[in-house]
Amino acid sequence: ASGRLTEGTAYCCFECCIKCLGGIPYASLIATILLYAGVALFCGCGHEALSGTVTILQNYFEVVRGPLDSLDVFTMIDIFKYVIYGVAAAFFVYGILLMVEGFFTTGAIRDLYGDFKITTCGRCVSAWFIMLTYIFMLAWLGVTAFTSLPVFMYFNIWTMCQNITAVEGANLCLDLRQFGIITMGEEKKVCTGSDKFLKMCESNELDLTFHLFICALAGAGAAVIAMVHYLMVLSANWAYVKDACRMQKYEDIKSKEEQELHDIHSTRSKERLNAYT
């Protein structure tokens, strides 16, 4: 008896595990993991790359931070850092919301809690998430394009440092005015034959900052892929909810017609019985 009880308990636990695993929205889970990985990579590497940019500007280009009320490159970098903090927090919450929406649209969860999802509110929520995810996808495309700019600039500097012997006699200069970092009235440049250029090429800041920007670009690209994945998942969920709503209306109409036919049959049976009596 004890052995049968143990086998029955194990079988019940196995069924519960299978039912729980069947209720997991794996497509939404994969998209959420990709989104968190991309956002973490973009925010972490982007923040450190901006800090490395500040160090390079101050140590090798001798750019001085202006007054607190002025809008210079250092103020812009601080603003970008605060934007990174907001992006990390916002998409952490958004990923949780999309996971919850995926759970409540999965068939196993719907069977567990009933047909509450097949309502006007449920369809509006799904449509709202589709629109919001599409907007975020476009925003991440813009972020990816914007992140490619510092990667391109650092790639040019890094290439010059890697080929320092080839550009030794060319006397090339890196002028911050051509990148729009400082105003045209200022002159902050480093030439290939100077000691500052050699020290910058030999330092760890340049190489580390360049590769951090590459990682941040990869993170933004991963976030774009996650948004596209979410759009596919949400569109499939929307189609599921729409079809389920139609099926529910069909079942209601069918049940109503069957009830009417049953009432008519009962009425006729009573009439025949009364007539016979």
Tab-separated table of C-alpha atoms in Angstrom:
chain	number	residue	atom	x	y	z
A	1	ALA	CA	0.000	0.000	0.000
A	2	SER	CA	2.861	2.328	0.865
A	3	GLY	CA	4.554	1.538	-2.459
A	4	ARG	CA	1.364	2.238	-4.418
A	5	LEU	CA	0.918	5.532	-2.556
A	6	THR	CA	4.475	6.555	-3.388
A	7	GLU	CA	3.992	5.663	-7.066
A	8	GLY	CA	0.738	7.612	-7.174
A	9	THR	CA	2.341	10.660	-5.588
A	10	ALA	CA	5.263	10.516	-8.031
A	11	TYR	CA	2.862	10.198	-10.972
A	12	CYS	CA	0.856	13.217	-9.778
A	13	CYS	CA	4.065	15.240	-9.385
A	14	PHE	CA	5.135	14.196	-12.886
A	15	GLU	CA	1.796	15.299	-14.334
A	16	CYS	CA	2.037	18.642	-12.535
A	17	CYS	CA	5.563	19.197	-13.881
A	18	ILE	CA	4.481	18.356	-17.421
A	19	LYS	CA	1.520	20.717	-17.125
A	20	CYS	CA	3.723	23.528	-15.780
A	21	LEU	CA	6.295	23.008	-18.536
A	22	GLY	CA	3.506	23.027	-21.108
A	23	GLY	CA	2.316	26.396	-19.797
A	24	ILE	CA	5.672	28.142	-20.273
A	25	PRO	CA	5.698	30.515	-23.281
A	26	TYR	CA	9.074	29.445	-24.656
A	27	ALA	CA	9.018	31.946	-27.524
A	28	SER	CA	8.462	34.840	-25.114
A	29	LEU	CA	11.078	33.391	-22.760
A	30	ILE	CA	13.724	33.298	-25.511
A	31	ALA	CA	12.860	36.848	-26.578
A	32	THR	CA	13.034	38.065	-22.967
A	33	ILE	CA	16.446	36.476	-22.395
A	34	LEU	CA	17.710	38.035	-25.633
A	35	LEU	CA	16.262	41.416	-24.659
A	36	TYR	CA	17.825	41.359	-21.189
A	37	ALA	CA	21.186	40.249	-22.600
A	38	GLY	CA	21.138	42.980	-25.249
A	39	VAL	CA	20.036	45.732	-22.874
A	40	ALA	CA	22.589	44.673	-20.243
A	41	LEU	CA	25.360	44.603	-22.846
A	42	PHE	CA	24.375	47.969	-24.284
A	43	CYS	CA	23.903	49.711	-20.953
A	44	GLY	CA	26.950	48.260	-19.175
A	45	CYS	CA	29.430	48.563	-22.029
A	46	GLY	CA	27.997	51.882	-23.181
A	47	HIS	CA	28.330	53.394	-19.717
A	48	GLU	CA	31.947	52.297	-19.351
A	49	ALA	CA	32.775	53.370	-22.906
A	50	LEU	CA	31.456	56.861	-22.172
A	51	SER	CA	33.612	56.996	-19.032
A	52	GLY	CA	36.629	55.943	-21.101
A	53	THR	CA	35.824	58.682	-23.631
A	54	VAL	CA	35.905	61.274	-20.866
A	55	THR	CA	39.342	60.018	-19.772
A	56	ILE	CA	40.712	60.164	-23.349
A	57	LEU	CA	39.375	63.681	-23.937
A	58	GLN	CA	40.824	64.996	-20.695
A	59	ASN	CA	44.211	63.259	-20.763
A	60	TYR	CA	45.193	63.362	-24.438
A	61	PHE	CA	43.111	66.100	-26.070
A	62	GLU	CA	43.177	68.374	-22.987
A	63	VAL	CA	39.489	69.184	-23.194
A	64	VAL	CA	38.424	71.019	-20.037
A	65	ARG	CA	35.003	70.602	-18.466
A	66	GLY	CA	33.048	73.843	-18.680
A	67	PRO	CA	30.795	75.469	-16.077
A	68	LEU	CA	27.864	73.516	-14.739
A	69	ASP	CA	25.308	75.583	-16.651
A	70	SER	CA	27.048	75.122	-20.018
A	71	LEU	CA	26.204	72.387	-22.518
A	72	ASP	CA	29.533	70.853	-23.490
A	73	VAL	CA	30.610	67.352	-24.457
A	74	PHE	CA	30.981	66.264	-20.823
A	75	THR	CA	27.450	67.401	-20.001
A	76	MET	CA	26.155	65.455	-22.999
A	77	ILE	CA	28.016	62.354	-21.822
A	78	ASP	CA	26.447	62.711	-18.361
A	79	ILE	CA	23.010	63.007	-19.996
A	80	PHE	CA	23.668	59.845	-22.018
A	81	LYS	CA	24.592	58.016	-18.825
A	82	TYR	CA	21.308	58.977	-17.185
A	83	VAL	CA	19.463	57.867	-20.325
A	84	ILE	CA	21.226	54.509	-20.040
A	85	TYR	CA	19.986	54.155	-16.450
A	86	GLY	CA	16.427	54.853	-17.595
A	87	VAL	CA	16.653	52.431	-20.525
A	88	ALA	CA	17.889	49.626	-18.263
A	89	ALA	CA	15.049	50.116	-15.755
A	90	ALA	CA	12.322	50.606	-18.389
A	91	PHE	CA	13.129	47.521	-20.433
A	92	PHE	CA	13.548	45.382	-17.333
A	93	VAL	CA	9.914	46.162	-16.479
A	94	TYR	CA	8.780	45.838	-20.099
A	95	GLY	CA	10.350	42.399	-20.408
A	96	ILE	CA	8.432	41.244	-17.323
A	97	LEU	CA	5.159	42.604	-18.737
A	98	LEU	CA	5.673	40.790	-22.043
A	99	MET	CA	6.482	37.567	-20.207
A	100	VAL	CA	3.276	37.880	-18.161
A	101	GLU	CA	1.288	38.524	-21.348
A	102	GLY	CA	2.872	35.435	-22.890
A	103	PHE	CA	1.962	33.302	-19.879
A	104	PHE	CA	-1.683	34.321	-19.900
A	105	THR	CA	-1.994	33.722	-23.644
A	106	THR	CA	-0.549	30.222	-23.522
A	107	GLY	CA	-3.149	27.485	-23.983
A	108	ALA	CA	-2.286	25.580	-20.802
A	109	ILE	CA	-2.669	28.678	-18.616
A	110	ARG	CA	-5.908	29.579	-20.382
A	111	ASP	CA	-7.298	26.106	-19.715
A	112	LEU	CA	-6.250	26.419	-16.082
A	113	TYR	CA	-7.871	29.775	-15.371
A	114	GLY	CA	-10.753	29.718	-17.834
A	115	ASP	CA	-11.575	31.821	-20.878
A	116	PHE	CA	-10.990	35.231	-19.286
A	117	LYS	CA	-8.427	36.065	-21.971
A	118	ILE	CA	-11.009	35.861	-24.746
A	119	THR	CA	-12.486	39.265	-23.958
A	120	THR	CA	-12.376	42.718	-25.472
A	121	CYS	CA	-9.926	43.785	-22.766
A	122	GLY	CA	-7.581	40.905	-23.602
A	123	ARG	CA	-7.619	41.765	-27.299
A	124	CYS	CA	-6.964	45.442	-26.555
A	125	VAL	CA	-4.009	44.540	-24.331
A	126	SER	CA	-2.496	42.349	-27.061
A	127	ALA	CA	-2.972	45.079	-29.683
A	128	TRP	CA	-1.440	47.681	-27.360
A	129	PHE	CA	1.646	45.529	-26.789
A	130	ILE	CA	2.054	45.011	-30.539
A	131	MET	CA	1.979	48.758	-31.195
A	132	LEU	CA	4.309	49.535	-28.293
A	133	THR	CA	6.797	46.842	-29.296
A	134	TYR	CA	6.851	48.137	-32.864
A	135	ILE	CA	7.666	51.643	-31.602
A	136	PHE	CA	10.430	50.267	-29.369
A	137	MET	CA	11.850	48.315	-32.308
A	138	LEU	CA	12.129	51.532	-34.327
A	139	ALA	CA	13.701	53.258	-31.316
A	140	TRP	CA	16.322	50.518	-30.960
A	141	LEU	CA	17.082	50.766	-34.670
A	142	GLY	CA	17.840	54.447	-34.102
A	143	VAL	CA	19.961	53.617	-31.066
A	144	THR	CA	21.895	51.056	-33.111
A	145	ALA	CA	22.562	53.592	-35.855
A	146	PHE	CA	23.610	56.208	-33.283
A	147	THR	CA	25.946	53.759	-31.506
A	148	SER	CA	27.690	52.977	-34.783
A	149	LEU	CA	29.003	56.572	-34.958
A	150	PRO	CA	31.491	56.325	-32.033
A	151	VAL	CA	32.452	52.850	-33.265
A	152	PHE	CA	33.364	54.363	-36.637
A	153	MET	CA	35.318	57.223	-35.042
A	154	TYR	CA	37.240	54.960	-32.684
A	155	PHE	CA	37.888	52.525	-35.527
A	156	ASN	CA	39.642	55.274	-37.478
A	157	ILE	CA	41.794	56.217	-34.477
A	158	TRP	CA	42.514	52.589	-33.627
A	159	THR	CA	43.521	51.864	-37.241
A	160	MET	CA	45.927	54.799	-37.213
A	161	CYS	CA	47.481	53.483	-34.030
A	162	GLN	CA	47.800	49.968	-35.450
A	163	ASN	CA	49.542	51.347	-38.552
A	164	ILE	CA	51.660	53.926	-36.777
A	165	THR	CA	54.740	53.148	-38.832
A	166	ALA	CA	52.862	53.693	-42.093
A	167	VAL	CA	51.531	57.123	-41.052
A	168	GLU	CA	54.692	58.254	-39.339
A	169	GLY	CA	55.767	60.643	-42.080
A	170	ALA	CA	52.274	61.698	-43.139
A	171	ASN	CA	51.707	64.040	-40.173
A	172	LEU	CA	48.007	63.263	-39.830
A	173	CYS	CA	46.004	65.002	-37.113
A	174	LEU	CA	42.880	64.108	-35.152
A	175	ASP	CA	40.879	67.315	-34.813
A	176	LEU	CA	37.874	67.143	-32.510
A	177	ARG	CA	36.160	69.919	-34.451
A	178	GLN	CA	35.546	67.595	-37.403
A	179	PHE	CA	33.613	65.245	-35.110
A	180	GLY	CA	31.479	68.055	-33.697
A	181	ILE	CA	32.705	67.419	-30.158
A	182	ILE	CA	33.936	70.992	-29.586
A	183	THR	CA	33.069	74.349	-31.142
A	184	MET	CA	34.836	75.668	-34.227
A	185	GLY	CA	36.526	78.393	-32.186
A	186	GLU	CA	38.499	75.856	-30.167
A	187	GLU	CA	41.443	73.890	-31.462
A	188	LYS	CA	41.972	70.520	-29.807
A	189	LYS	CA	43.904	68.113	-31.975
A	190	VAL	CA	46.516	65.405	-31.682
A	191	CYS	CA	48.920	64.697	-34.548
A	192	THR	CA	50.610	61.403	-35.358
A	193	GLY	CA	54.115	62.650	-34.662
A	194	SER	CA	53.382	63.984	-31.164
A	195	ASP	CA	54.075	62.294	-27.849
A	196	LYS	CA	50.400	62.492	-26.869
A	197	PHE	CA	49.418	60.435	-29.896
A	198	LEU	CA	51.993	57.775	-29.059
A	199	LYS	CA	50.926	57.681	-25.420
A	200	MET	CA	47.255	57.428	-26.423
A	201	CYS	CA	47.997	54.534	-28.758
A	202	GLU	CA	50.005	52.731	-26.078
A	203	SER	CA	47.389	53.262	-23.362
A	204	ASN	CA	44.683	50.773	-22.437
A	205	GLU	CA	41.918	53.397	-22.538
A	206	LEU	CA	41.757	53.605	-26.322
A	207	ASP	CA	41.700	49.874	-26.995
A	208	LEU	CA	39.272	49.167	-24.144
A	209	THR	CA	36.897	52.014	-25.055
A	210	PHE	CA	36.847	50.972	-28.721
A	211	HIS	CA	35.939	47.366	-27.919
A	212	LEU	CA	33.372	48.476	-25.320
A	213	PHE	CA	31.593	50.530	-27.968
A	214	ILE	CA	31.613	47.460	-30.243
A	215	CYS	CA	29.982	45.418	-27.455
A	216	ALA	CA	27.425	48.184	-26.896
A	217	LEU	CA	26.624	48.125	-30.626
A	218	ALA	CA	26.194	44.349	-30.476
A	219	GLY	CA	23.872	44.750	-27.479
A	220	ALA	CA	21.717	47.278	-29.346
A	221	GLY	CA	21.530	44.873	-32.295
A	222	ALA	CA	20.475	42.056	-29.967
A	223	ALA	CA	17.732	44.298	-28.554
A	224	VAL	CA	16.471	44.938	-32.103
A	225	ILE	CA	16.358	41.183	-32.773
A	226	ALA	CA	14.509	40.685	-29.465
A	227	MET	CA	11.925	43.310	-30.461
A	228	VAL	CA	11.383	41.589	-33.817
A	229	HIS	CA	11.022	38.257	-31.993
A	230	TYR	CA	8.474	39.826	-29.637
A	231	LEU	CA	6.520	41.195	-32.603
A	232	MET	CA	6.247	37.709	-34.084
A	233	VAL	CA	5.167	36.259	-30.731
A	234	LEU	CA	2.617	39.003	-30.067
A	235	SER	CA	1.194	38.721	-33.570
A	236	ALA	CA	0.759	34.977	-33.098
A	237	ASN	CA	-0.873	35.593	-29.709
A	238	TRP	CA	-3.189	38.166	-31.276
A	239	ALA	CA	-4.251	35.676	-33.943
A	240	TYR	CA	-4.802	33.037	-31.255
A	241	VAL	CA	-6.963	35.358	-29.159
A	242	LYS	CA	-8.947	36.469	-32.208
A	243	ASP	CA	-9.629	32.896	-33.346
A	244	ALA	CA	-10.475	31.834	-29.806
A	245	CYS	CA	-12.935	34.718	-29.537
A	246	ARG	CA	-14.637	33.651	-32.765
A	247	MET	CA	-14.758	30.069	-31.559
A	248	GLN	CA	-16.301	31.189	-28.283
A	249	LYS	CA	-19.001	33.145	-30.142
A	250	TYR	CA	-19.671	30.127	-32.314
A	251	GLU	CA	-20.012	27.884	-29.259
A	252	ASP	CA	-22.372	30.384	-27.615
A	253	ILE	CA	-24.582	30.582	-30.715
A	254	LYS	CA	-24.554	26.806	-31.096
A	255	SER	CA	-25.460	26.304	-27.434
A	256	LYS	CA	-28.264	28.841	-27.728
A	257	GLU	CA	-29.698	27.159	-30.829
A	258	GLU	CA	-29.528	23.739	-29.188
A	259	GLN	CA	-31.331	25.126	-26.156
A	260	GLU	CA	-34.037	26.636	-28.370
A	261	LEU	CA	-34.476	23.349	-30.232
A	262	HIS	CA	-34.716	21.527	-26.928
A	263	ASP	CA	-37.347	23.976	-25.682
A	264	ILE	CA	-39.340	23.619	-28.891
A	265	HIS	CA	-39.183	19.828	-28.687
A	266	SER	CA	-40.272	19.899	-25.046
A	267	THR	CA	-43.189	22.213	-25.846
A	268	ARG	CA	-44.405	20.018	-28.686
A	269	SER	CA	-44.144	16.921	-26.510
A	270	LYS	CA	-46.288	18.575	-23.860
A	271	GLU	CA	-48.836	19.656	-26.450
A	272	ARG	CA	-49.114	16.129	-27.843
A	273	LEU	CA	-49.460	14.713	-24.361
A	274	ASN	CA	-52.228	17.207	-23.532
A	275	ALA	CA	-54.019	16.463	-26.807
A	276	TYR	CA	-53.846	12.729	-26.180
A	277	THR	CA	-55.146	13.215	-22.642
